């Protein structure tokens, strides 16, 4: 599944969830720009968007009301369209801080982290079945 | 001038500069006397999942619910409607969600007697990432919007290259903060009287001991001054009233003549320390500075200090002030929005496109936004949990940051002096009525607040969830409240009472929501609207609160149509703007009942 590159591409990240890019767009998990930037390294802010949409649309997980745990992230509000994606994914323990107190919006996702994310999503998937 | 991403747009004349912000003069023939716009925006309702189909349904709902008859007329497509990259240099519709294109959608909306709004960004990308921001493309994009029949443009500020805006490089702070300043030197070149070369020694003036700090923000650190710039207004920490930027000034007592000025500085690329220096000279009480330097300085390394090249200046008789400053945070953003307005004017000199500045209050737009825009956001978003098709999204009453009715209201309510028909409107963001998380009391108070504050009334819900006669419908169609917002006197309500402070309620910034406020608004028919708001979400108000006619007159008498008539009336008709009940009052004292948590009581007081 993974290329030899150090970081995961958007396409690889979506495929990790079990969908092609077209399927993901159709389901609303991915957006048109994800097709355009399919081979580019995926940033953490993009990953949380995709994961959050996957949780809502495919796992039918409602949003957590209490996202106070995410407020310790000093860059939480740096991207106003990412705030809830980050909060939901972080508070469910799917993605951690990039470094203490910081989510790392524009940092790329390594192969190692991708595997950890996949495992946590599988755990949640198991709980929702 | 060829576009260069490294160089912010140049202020074209002094009217684009900080010193002119209080002049009241608009730029580029910007039309004024426009009441707060009313309509619907897709973002809170559907986020980036909005589609052409959903927008048409919303337009149909406008008509079915009769919203168009009440003044709601703009349907605004927010982010998520464009292809991620330009096509032949132009923005283009996302082909799955907006398959018929924007002109067709515009025509559909216009066919309903409604108006069509769109969204873009003064940066290089939109907030959701599409590489279609107007930066460098203002003229092209403006032509497209005119061609599509756009009536309203909401313009965001993500990826802005000349400030450290959202998603911008954090090092863009270099544009909007002056370097750290240690000293200046003045070497006389010649006397004013005879123009002969001078043999006076060079005067060195220390920033820390000889300089004078003006405004707020800058401070002395060790032996230099730092943080010369403008506060970032995106968050709720700072009051919007009072000085929002700072300068280092030197009052010059040297003899008139020509001088060589040098500045000892140290650069950075972070909040508080930048690389862009502005130097102005105010001579003999002139209101506007003669700008003698306005550019980057050569960067220094590791906090070391260096001297600028000499800058020739002239000192006149009387008091001269050398101002070391950086107002580029505000000036750059103003210039960018002005560039877009220029494009719109070129595309159609007779256009009436409403320009909604959405830079979240970052550059304190209430000081300059009137020059180019019709409304300006005052803070970061009111909610970050927007809806989708089938999901109403989530709203809060309050939070420690900007999400919530209360944080937005708390800032907007003391900004009334920055709004008006000759200026424009403070924008505490789109409404959240209909989103999960707010009960009907909170929704009603949210509506009343936005109406009396002359805020744009932008609905943000899926209108399919509204039925004629239901609670949400009752709230959003309250004609008496809408009439406050649309009153042709165009004066934002002023807070005249705040239960938990002793300082001036009209200008004191209060974030503690355990309180009751009273806001008074003069109306064009000589009446006054008086609203009481209990901001406390857990407790009823402690007791009834009474406001007298004298209280009202002391705060807004100078704005009333006929103060004397109001003051000397023998009695008043009181109309409750929710229950529609009327009563007569003859003692000139107006009392609110005990209010529920987040409750409100709004009356119209008409002298008889």
XYZ file of C-alpha atoms in Angstrom:
737
model
C 0.000 0.000 0.000
C 2.703 2.463 0.889
C 5.264 3.904 -1.481
C 8.868 4.196 -0.506
C 8.527 7.841 0.335
C 8.819 8.947 3.942
C 5.403 10.581 4.046
C 1.966 9.456 3.010
C 0.204 11.021 0.030
C -3.429 12.089 0.101
C -4.313 9.225 -2.175
C -2.579 6.678 0.013
C -4.297 8.076 3.088
C -7.724 7.752 1.510
C -6.936 4.266 0.246
C -5.945 3.329 3.758
C -9.572 3.932 4.720
C -10.607 1.431 2.083
C -11.831 3.722 -0.695
C -10.701 4.924 -4.065
C -10.565 8.676 -4.512
C -13.725 8.650 -6.599
C -15.595 6.582 -4.033
C -14.412 8.901 -1.301
C -15.595 11.997 -3.187
C -18.915 10.346 -3.892
C -19.351 9.575 -0.187
C -18.359 13.073 0.823
C -15.268 11.915 2.683
C -12.949 13.618 0.214
C -13.223 16.779 -1.827
C -12.396 17.650 -5.408
C -9.083 19.149 -4.401
C -8.042 15.775 -2.967
C -8.257 14.354 -6.479
C -6.147 17.224 -7.773
C -3.524 16.809 -5.056
C -3.759 13.016 -4.949
C -0.030 12.435 -4.987
C 0.995 15.269 -2.719
C 2.038 14.630 0.858
C -0.958 14.822 3.117
C -0.902 17.475 5.820
C -2.349 16.781 9.250
C -5.085 19.401 8.744
C -6.246 17.576 5.613
C -6.056 14.206 7.331
C -8.350 15.333 10.153
C -10.894 16.582 7.663
C -10.965 13.240 5.876
C -11.024 11.218 9.096
C -13.798 13.372 10.577
C -15.963 13.058 7.485
C -15.305 9.298 7.475
C -16.370 9.059 11.120
C -19.588 10.933 10.439
C -20.584 9.485 7.083
C -19.294 5.926 7.234
C -19.187 5.113 10.912
C -22.217 7.283 11.800
C -20.396 8.664 14.797
C -21.999 11.823 16.140
C -19.717 14.702 17.049
C -18.540 14.853 20.626
C -20.129 17.789 22.418
C -17.276 18.239 24.843
C -14.150 19.212 22.944
C -12.473 21.012 25.811
C -9.543 18.591 25.728
C -8.606 20.024 22.319
C -8.410 23.549 23.651
C -4.966 22.900 25.041
C -3.713 22.884 21.434
C -2.386 26.385 20.905
C -2.842 26.153 17.115
C -6.413 24.819 17.360
C -7.940 28.070 16.120
C -5.254 28.892 13.550
C -7.412 27.384 10.822
C -11.017 28.310 11.326
C -12.346 25.671 8.969
C -10.285 22.921 10.572
C -11.178 23.555 14.225
C -13.946 21.014 14.583
C -12.163 18.407 12.461
C -9.095 18.677 14.700
C -11.158 18.698 17.885
C -13.204 15.623 17.001
C -10.268 13.561 15.773
C -8.025 14.615 18.653
C -10.616 14.117 21.366
C -11.350 10.619 20.105
C -7.661 9.814 20.352
C -7.220 9.046 16.655
C -4.483 11.641 16.139
C -2.278 13.053 18.873
C -0.360 16.271 19.277
C 2.494 16.745 16.841
C 4.485 18.171 19.692
C 3.350 19.096 23.222
C 0.571 21.652 23.073
C 0.586 21.858 19.313
C -1.350 19.925 16.712
C 0.921 20.753 13.769
C -1.583 21.670 11.095
C 0.768 21.785 8.157
C 3.037 18.907 9.143
C 3.051 15.823 6.984
C 2.027 12.372 8.118
C 4.731 9.748 8.254
C 4.242 6.080 7.398
C 4.591 5.227 11.049
C 1.937 7.655 12.168
C -0.336 6.496 9.349
C -0.187 2.953 10.695
C -1.082 4.170 14.170
C -3.998 6.165 12.801
C -5.219 3.139 10.858
C -5.072 1.002 14.002
C -7.058 3.530 16.063
C -9.669 3.852 13.350
C -9.978 0.077 13.242
C -10.475 0.034 16.993
C -13.282 2.551 16.681
C -14.713 0.725 13.711
C -14.809 -2.414 15.811
C -16.684 -0.598 18.537
C -19.302 0.743 16.161
C -20.086 -2.539 14.431
C 2.857 47.901 -11.625
C 3.630 44.221 -12.115
C 2.376 41.969 -9.333
C 5.109 40.805 -7.006
C 4.078 38.390 -4.255
C 6.878 39.706 -2.050
C 5.633 43.298 -2.163
C 2.366 44.471 -0.622
C 0.273 46.898 -2.606
C 1.415 50.481 -2.218
C -0.983 52.945 -0.584
C -1.949 55.150 -3.521
C -2.214 58.324 -1.520
C -2.547 59.533 2.027
C -6.183 58.445 2.211
C -4.995 54.832 2.290
C -2.820 55.504 5.304
C -3.338 55.173 9.043
C -3.411 58.925 9.612
C -6.504 59.220 7.443
C -8.534 56.456 9.097
C -10.478 58.970 11.150
C -11.101 61.285 8.195
C -14.416 59.678 7.251
C -13.477 59.814 3.576
C -14.201 56.759 1.523
C -12.065 55.550 -1.363
C -12.930 54.881 -4.972
C -16.395 56.443 -4.732
C -17.536 53.715 -2.356
C -21.285 54.125 -2.001
C -22.707 54.539 1.474
C -26.175 54.894 3.069
C -26.781 51.177 2.818
C -28.706 49.569 5.673
C -27.428 46.287 7.157
C -27.806 43.533 4.565
C -30.230 40.708 5.270
C -30.169 37.249 3.799
C -28.740 33.766 4.093
C -25.210 32.438 3.905
C -24.357 28.820 3.174
C -21.453 28.373 5.592
C -23.173 27.771 8.958
C -25.874 25.730 7.226
C -23.850 23.467 4.955
C -20.144 24.295 5.302
C -18.186 23.454 2.182
C -20.871 20.888 1.315
C -23.208 23.503 -0.148
C -24.425 22.783 -3.676
C -26.313 24.480 -6.457
C -29.306 22.283 -5.690
C -29.325 23.214 -2.013
C -28.943 26.907 -2.819
C -31.917 26.829 -5.176
C -33.941 25.074 -2.503
C -33.013 27.824 -0.066
C -34.127 30.433 -2.607
C -37.442 28.620 -2.946
C -37.761 28.540 0.847
C -37.249 32.291 0.980
C -40.349 32.711 -1.133
C -42.424 30.015 0.535
C -41.706 31.420 3.980
C -42.202 34.998 2.828
C -38.730 35.970 3.971
C -38.270 38.091 0.884
C -41.191 40.274 1.979
C -39.452 40.950 5.287
C -36.195 42.190 3.827
C -34.150 38.995 3.582
C -32.815 39.124 0.054
C -29.178 38.027 -0.309
C -28.328 34.356 -0.849
C -24.576 34.036 -0.405
C -22.448 31.107 -1.545
C -19.623 30.765 0.905
C -16.464 28.669 0.540
C -16.518 25.325 -1.267
C -18.051 26.291 -4.596
C -14.963 26.674 -6.809
C -12.616 24.322 -8.576
C -9.381 24.098 -6.577
C -7.381 25.847 -9.290
C -8.056 28.527 -11.871
C -9.097 27.662 -15.400
C -7.509 29.938 -17.993
C -6.644 32.283 -15.161
C -10.219 32.555 -13.892
C -12.131 31.151 -10.956
C -14.533 28.426 -12.021
C -17.409 26.445 -10.572
C -16.844 23.088 -8.909
C -18.445 20.904 -11.536
C -20.129 18.297 -9.365
C -21.675 20.628 -6.828
C -22.356 23.556 -9.181
C -22.736 21.853 -12.540
C -24.711 24.600 -14.249
C -22.289 27.329 -13.337
C -22.639 30.501 -11.356
C -24.419 32.583 -13.990
C -27.253 30.080 -14.171
C -27.555 30.032 -10.401
C -27.447 33.813 -10.291
C -30.212 33.981 -12.890
C -32.320 31.560 -10.873
C -31.938 33.587 -7.707
C -32.645 36.839 -9.523
C -35.741 35.301 -11.084
C -37.105 34.978 -7.550
C -36.565 38.659 -6.934
C -33.606 37.886 -4.686
C -29.937 38.864 -4.783
C -26.908 36.664 -5.344
C -23.765 36.672 -3.242
C -20.434 34.935 -3.550
C -17.211 34.505 -1.620
C -13.518 34.922 -2.172
C -10.374 35.877 -0.285
C -7.748 38.640 -0.509
C -5.033 36.037 -0.104
C -3.700 33.512 -2.585
C -6.023 30.690 -1.510
C -9.460 30.354 0.001
C -9.669 29.125 3.569
C -10.679 25.637 2.470
C -7.517 25.566 0.325
C -8.590 26.263 -3.253
C -5.865 28.181 -5.026
C -8.249 30.828 -6.295
C -7.781 33.766 -3.943
C -8.016 37.201 -5.532
C -4.470 38.248 -4.645
C -2.899 39.339 -7.917
C -6.114 38.601 -9.811
C -8.418 41.294 -8.491
C -9.331 42.796 -11.854
C -9.964 39.428 -13.508
C -12.056 38.136 -10.630
C -14.031 41.353 -10.339
C -14.958 41.088 -14.002
C -16.177 37.524 -13.456
C -18.331 38.561 -10.518
C -19.871 41.385 -12.482
C -20.471 39.070 -15.442
C -22.249 36.602 -13.162
C -24.474 39.307 -11.747
C -23.106 39.102 -8.213
C -24.754 41.538 -5.776
C -22.746 40.727 -2.631
C -19.163 39.632 -2.051
C -17.876 38.203 1.201
C -14.092 38.367 1.100
C -11.993 36.390 3.558
C -8.355 36.744 4.620
C -6.772 33.277 4.662
C -3.363 32.788 3.023
C -2.795 36.536 2.998
C 0.824 36.998 1.921
C 1.524 40.280 3.711
C 0.524 39.466 7.254
C 0.688 36.322 9.380
C -2.938 35.479 8.634
C -4.466 32.008 8.813
C -2.362 29.576 6.789
C 0.036 32.306 5.833
C 3.656 31.856 6.643
C 4.133 32.882 10.268
C 7.217 34.761 9.130
C 4.908 37.173 7.314
C 4.919 38.991 10.629
C 7.981 40.694 9.142
C 5.626 42.872 7.094
C 3.506 44.110 9.963
C 5.889 44.811 12.817
C 8.650 47.362 12.896
C 12.099 46.123 13.883
C 13.258 46.536 17.446
C 14.544 50.108 17.748
C 17.480 51.113 19.918
C 18.184 54.696 18.860
C 18.079 57.306 16.143
C 20.732 59.754 15.052
C 20.261 63.187 13.558
C 23.108 64.838 11.695
C 22.488 68.345 10.513
C 23.199 68.870 6.841
C 22.332 72.526 6.461
C 20.594 75.389 8.178
C 17.126 76.283 7.018
C 18.012 79.953 7.002
C 20.929 79.988 4.651
C 21.204 76.448 3.364
C 24.850 76.418 4.347
C 26.455 73.252 5.598
C 26.295 72.824 9.318
C 29.097 71.887 11.643
C 26.809 70.689 14.452
C 27.565 67.315 16.088
C 25.326 64.365 15.390
C 22.651 63.896 18.034
C 21.939 60.364 19.180
C 18.577 59.782 20.823
C 17.883 56.630 22.777
C 14.603 54.855 22.104
C 14.296 53.740 25.690
C 15.010 57.069 27.356
C 14.434 59.795 24.764
C 11.623 58.192 22.807
C 7.951 58.466 23.715
C 5.675 55.474 23.305
C 2.355 56.308 21.677
C -0.639 53.998 21.685
C -0.649 50.476 23.059
C 1.470 47.472 22.394
C 5.040 48.708 22.147
C 7.206 48.536 25.234
C 10.755 49.067 26.392
C 12.813 45.936 26.734
C 16.335 46.331 28.060
C 17.648 49.258 26.013
C 15.355 49.058 23.000
C 11.680 49.337 22.064
C 9.828 46.351 20.683
C 6.332 45.344 19.429
C 5.717 48.423 17.310
C 2.692 47.490 15.237
C -1.045 46.807 15.468
C -2.841 44.366 17.764
C -4.248 41.264 16.158
C -7.980 41.564 16.770
C -8.955 38.001 15.814
C -9.292 36.783 19.380
C -11.427 38.200 22.172
C -8.597 39.381 24.399
C -8.428 43.058 23.490
C -11.051 45.759 23.664
C -11.842 47.300 20.274
C -12.004 50.732 21.887
C -8.948 52.877 22.376
C -5.537 52.729 20.726
C -4.953 49.470 18.909
C -1.494 50.145 17.587
C 1.689 51.746 18.787
C 4.518 53.956 17.667
C 7.828 55.192 18.968
C 8.005 58.951 18.738
C 10.753 61.494 19.154
C 9.815 65.074 19.783
C 12.453 67.125 18.045
C 13.764 70.347 19.446
C 16.566 70.774 16.951
C 16.813 73.930 14.857
C 15.028 73.932 11.523
C 16.999 72.661 8.584
C 17.968 69.580 6.653
C 19.139 66.522 8.552
C 20.300 63.014 7.921
C 18.305 60.567 10.011
C 19.525 57.072 10.781
C 17.787 54.408 12.840
C 19.506 51.710 14.896
C 17.427 48.549 14.602
C 17.291 44.785 14.845
C 14.926 42.733 12.665
C 12.875 39.604 13.130
C 10.148 37.601 11.432
C 7.836 36.960 14.324
C 5.019 38.577 16.262
C 6.386 41.742 17.812
C 9.537 42.065 15.718
C 9.435 42.575 11.997
C 11.531 43.950 9.181
C 9.307 46.675 7.759
C 9.956 50.189 8.910
C 7.800 53.249 8.489
C 9.155 56.660 9.396
C 6.969 59.715 9.341
C 7.515 63.335 10.256
C 4.695 65.434 11.648
C 5.591 69.079 11.393
C 4.022 71.914 13.303
C 0.892 70.062 14.428
C 0.066 68.661 11.006
C -2.374 65.831 11.304
C -0.797 63.663 8.636
C 2.748 62.511 8.588
C 5.145 63.077 5.748
C 6.237 59.488 5.177
C 9.988 59.534 4.551
C 10.578 55.766 4.701
C 8.184 52.870 4.138
C 9.912 49.610 3.262
C 11.891 46.635 4.474
C 15.211 47.287 6.104
C 18.154 45.004 5.594
C 17.710 42.088 7.923
C 20.059 41.638 10.827
C 21.139 38.345 12.290
C 20.646 36.811 15.704
C 19.190 39.908 17.316
C 22.157 42.108 16.464
C 21.608 45.806 15.790
C 22.552 47.790 12.702
C 22.032 51.286 11.352
C 19.908 52.210 8.380
C 21.340 54.203 5.528
C 20.913 57.959 6.079
C 17.501 59.345 5.223
C 17.340 63.021 4.384
C 14.615 64.850 6.279
C 13.688 68.458 6.914
C 12.762 69.901 10.267
C 10.587 72.984 10.324
C 9.797 75.614 12.883
C 7.562 74.559 15.720
C 7.145 71.064 17.078
C 8.342 68.231 14.874
C 7.707 64.621 15.710
C 9.635 61.756 14.196
C 7.384 58.702 14.213
C 8.906 55.236 14.039
C 6.010 52.951 13.249
C 4.455 50.174 11.200
C 0.800 50.472 10.291
C 1.115 48.069 7.408
C -1.095 45.421 9.028
C -4.025 47.738 8.454
C -2.757 49.549 5.373
C -1.820 46.363 3.472
C -5.224 44.811 4.051
C -6.992 48.044 3.168
C -5.030 48.244 -0.070
C -5.928 44.664 -0.983
C -9.632 45.201 -0.481
C -9.323 48.505 -2.340
C -7.720 46.684 -5.264
C -10.741 44.412 -5.492
C -13.081 47.385 -5.287
C -11.100 49.035 -8.072
C -11.638 45.957 -10.183
C -15.360 45.982 -9.510
C -15.561 49.680 -10.383
C -13.685 49.074 -13.614
C -15.917 46.157 -14.559
C -19.056 48.156 -13.826
C -18.801 51.767 -12.633
C -22.451 51.648 -11.616
C -22.352 48.462 -9.602
C -24.029 48.183 -6.204
C -22.111 45.170 -4.974
C -22.045 44.949 -1.188
C -18.513 44.262 0.045
C -18.385 42.274 3.282
C -14.870 42.325 4.755
C -14.216 39.009 6.441
C -10.761 39.352 7.951
C -12.088 38.403 11.414
C -11.158 41.685 13.021
C -7.459 40.847 12.678
C -6.504 44.260 11.340
C -9.027 46.242 13.430
C -11.179 46.947 10.351
C -13.680 49.017 12.288
C -11.088 51.785 12.011
C -10.685 51.695 8.216
C -13.201 49.268 6.711
C -15.719 51.987 5.888
C -13.354 53.305 3.231
C -13.835 50.278 0.987
C -16.453 48.008 2.525
C -19.982 47.824 3.810
C -19.410 45.619 6.841
C -16.420 44.135 8.670
C -16.079 41.088 10.814
C -14.972 41.861 14.333
C -13.679 38.482 15.550
C -12.870 34.921 14.538
C -15.870 32.696 13.783
C -19.059 32.459 15.831
C -19.018 28.677 15.408
C -16.490 26.202 14.087
C -19.010 23.363 14.044
C -20.917 24.176 10.923
C -23.690 22.054 9.539
C -24.121 19.869 6.495
C -27.082 18.501 4.568
C -28.925 16.633 7.307
C -26.820 18.041 10.129
C -27.839 21.345 11.712
C -24.376 22.023 13.101
C -23.678 23.206 16.611
C -23.859 26.567 18.331
C -22.894 27.669 21.808
C -24.056 30.547 23.920
C -20.552 31.216 25.199
C -16.972 30.018 25.178
C -13.539 31.193 26.253
C -12.700 32.118 22.693
C -14.878 33.544 19.902
C -17.485 30.807 19.338
C -20.785 31.763 20.843
C -23.432 34.430 20.822
C -22.018 36.134 23.905
C -18.363 36.594 22.834
C -19.431 38.221 19.555
C -22.054 40.396 21.266
C -19.624 41.434 24.021
C -17.285 43.011 21.497
C -19.838 44.371 19.024
C -21.972 46.071 21.662
C -19.292 48.665 22.450
C -18.438 49.336 18.803
C -21.502 51.449 18.005
C -19.464 54.590 17.358
C -17.706 52.841 14.463
C -20.938 52.095 12.605
C -23.446 54.172 10.718
C -25.004 54.962 7.376
C -21.983 56.992 6.338
C -19.631 54.192 7.407
C -20.962 50.651 7.429
C -21.636 47.946 9.978
C -19.850 45.894 12.578
C -20.343 42.226 11.732
C -20.483 39.768 14.643
C -20.800 36.937 12.089
C -23.710 35.015 10.656
C -26.532 33.995 12.943
C -26.742 30.547 14.482
C -30.507 30.428 15.003
C -31.616 26.907 14.206
C -28.338 25.155 14.996
C -28.200 22.552 17.755
C -26.995 23.863 21.063
C -29.119 27.001 21.377
C -32.568 26.834 22.933
C -35.371 29.113 21.787
C -34.736 31.697 24.510
C -31.146 31.971 23.377
C -32.181 32.123 19.722
C -34.632 34.922 20.482
C -32.009 36.905 22.378
C -29.495 36.286 19.586
C -31.973 37.796 17.102
C -32.767 40.762 19.335
C -29.076 41.494 19.907
C -28.173 41.368 16.235
C -31.146 43.553 15.342
C -30.494 46.315 17.857
C -26.775 46.319 17.068
C -27.451 46.977 13.352
C -25.569 43.802 12.503
C -25.996 42.208 9.088
C -28.793 39.658 9.506
C -27.474 36.574 7.744
C -29.418 33.413 8.478
C -27.295 30.294 8.676
C -29.661 27.354 8.821
C -31.207 24.855 6.471
C -34.468 26.640 5.769
C -36.208 23.341 5.026
C -36.256 22.903 8.786
C -38.448 25.987 9.238
C -42.221 25.925 8.994
C -44.482 28.919 9.042
C -45.598 29.563 12.583
C -42.960 27.459 14.350
C -40.625 28.921 16.958
C -37.705 29.565 14.614
C -40.020 31.159 12.077
C -41.503 33.389 14.790
C -38.027 34.536 15.793
C -36.535 35.233 12.363
C -39.672 36.956 11.077
C -40.230 39.313 14.002
C -41.061 42.405 11.988
C -40.649 44.772 14.933
C -37.102 43.592 15.573
C -36.255 43.657 11.882
C -37.595 47.204 11.774
C -35.054 48.178 14.451
C -32.255 46.768 12.346
C -33.528 48.447 9.206
C -34.510 51.767 10.754
C -33.505 54.503 8.353
C -31.782 56.582 11.018
C -29.096 53.884 10.865
C -27.722 54.199 14.391
C -26.390 51.127 16.192
C -27.818 50.683 19.666
C -25.610 51.858 22.527
C -25.155 49.971 25.777
C -26.263 52.343 28.503
C -26.259 49.975 31.458
C -24.163 46.997 32.496
C -24.888 45.440 35.865
C -21.407 44.291 36.836
C -19.305 47.378 36.123
C -19.043 50.904 37.433
C -17.168 52.361 34.489
C -18.736 53.690 31.294
C -21.056 50.912 30.033
C -20.898 52.189 26.468
C -17.160 51.663 26.074
C -16.007 49.206 28.732
C -15.187 45.778 27.340
C -16.863 43.155 29.523
C -16.411 39.404 29.028
C -17.930 38.176 32.280
C -21.395 37.019 31.262
C -22.866 37.030 34.764
C -24.670 40.278 34.123
C -27.556 42.169 32.555
C -27.096 44.823 29.851
C -29.438 47.517 28.604
C -29.020 48.807 25.056
C -30.808 51.891 23.712
C -31.290 52.775 20.048
C -32.793 55.987 18.691
C -35.265 55.526 15.844
C -36.264 57.650 12.897
C -39.799 58.268 14.157
C -38.542 59.831 17.376
C -38.969 56.651 19.409
C -36.297 54.759 21.267
C -35.836 50.995 21.356
C -34.658 49.704 24.715
C -33.424 46.123 25.097
C -32.421 44.269 28.242
C -30.249 41.164 27.905
C -29.430 38.647 30.627
C -26.104 37.191 29.480
C -26.023 34.605 32.273
C -26.830 31.170 30.892
C -27.359 29.566 34.276
C -29.271 32.096 36.374
C -32.188 34.430 36.145
C -31.383 38.110 36.590
C -31.218 39.114 40.255
C -33.971 41.668 40.148
C -35.882 43.991 37.917
C -33.834 46.713 36.290
C -35.129 50.202 35.648
C -33.795 52.657 33.092
C -35.092 56.230 33.134
C -35.629 58.559 30.224
C -32.817 60.680 31.662
C -30.489 57.679 31.524
C -31.427 57.213 27.897
C -31.002 60.861 27.005
C -27.656 61.138 28.730
C -26.237 58.452 26.466
C -28.029 58.883 23.148
C -29.716 62.270 23.365
C -27.295 63.706 20.839
C -28.356 61.086 18.301
C -32.111 61.390 18.742
C -34.327 62.857 16.087
C -36.140 65.014 18.655
C -34.544 64.837 22.046
C -36.684 67.595 23.487
C -39.886 65.880 22.515
C -38.711 62.658 24.132
C -37.529 64.432 27.238
C -40.628 66.498 27.819
C -43.306 64.019 26.815
C -46.077 63.670 29.333
C -46.381 59.997 28.664
C -44.961 57.218 26.519
C -46.425 54.342 24.636
C -44.508 51.152 25.412
C -44.709 48.318 22.919
C -43.251 44.918 23.755
C -41.544 43.791 20.565
C -42.107 40.085 21.283
C -45.618 39.957 22.727
C -46.790 43.065 20.754
C -48.622 44.251 23.871
C -48.748 47.993 24.419
C -49.028 50.003 27.595
C -48.819 53.610 28.643
C -46.062 54.923 30.859
C -46.202 58.319 32.486
C -43.236 58.365 34.854
C -40.485 58.001 32.287
C -39.032 54.951 34.024
C -38.828 51.734 32.080
C -38.480 48.503 34.006
C -37.531 45.097 32.730
C -38.947 42.068 34.528
C -36.676 39.414 36.006
C -35.160 37.733 32.975
C -34.698 34.063 32.359
C -31.141 32.815 31.757
C -30.112 34.261 28.362
C -33.440 36.040 28.262
C -34.315 39.416 26.801
C -36.952 42.121 27.062
C -37.222 44.568 24.179
C -39.559 47.551 24.044
C -40.170 50.480 21.770
C -40.759 53.725 23.665
C -42.714 56.374 21.792
C -43.326 59.801 23.288
C -47.014 60.735 23.250
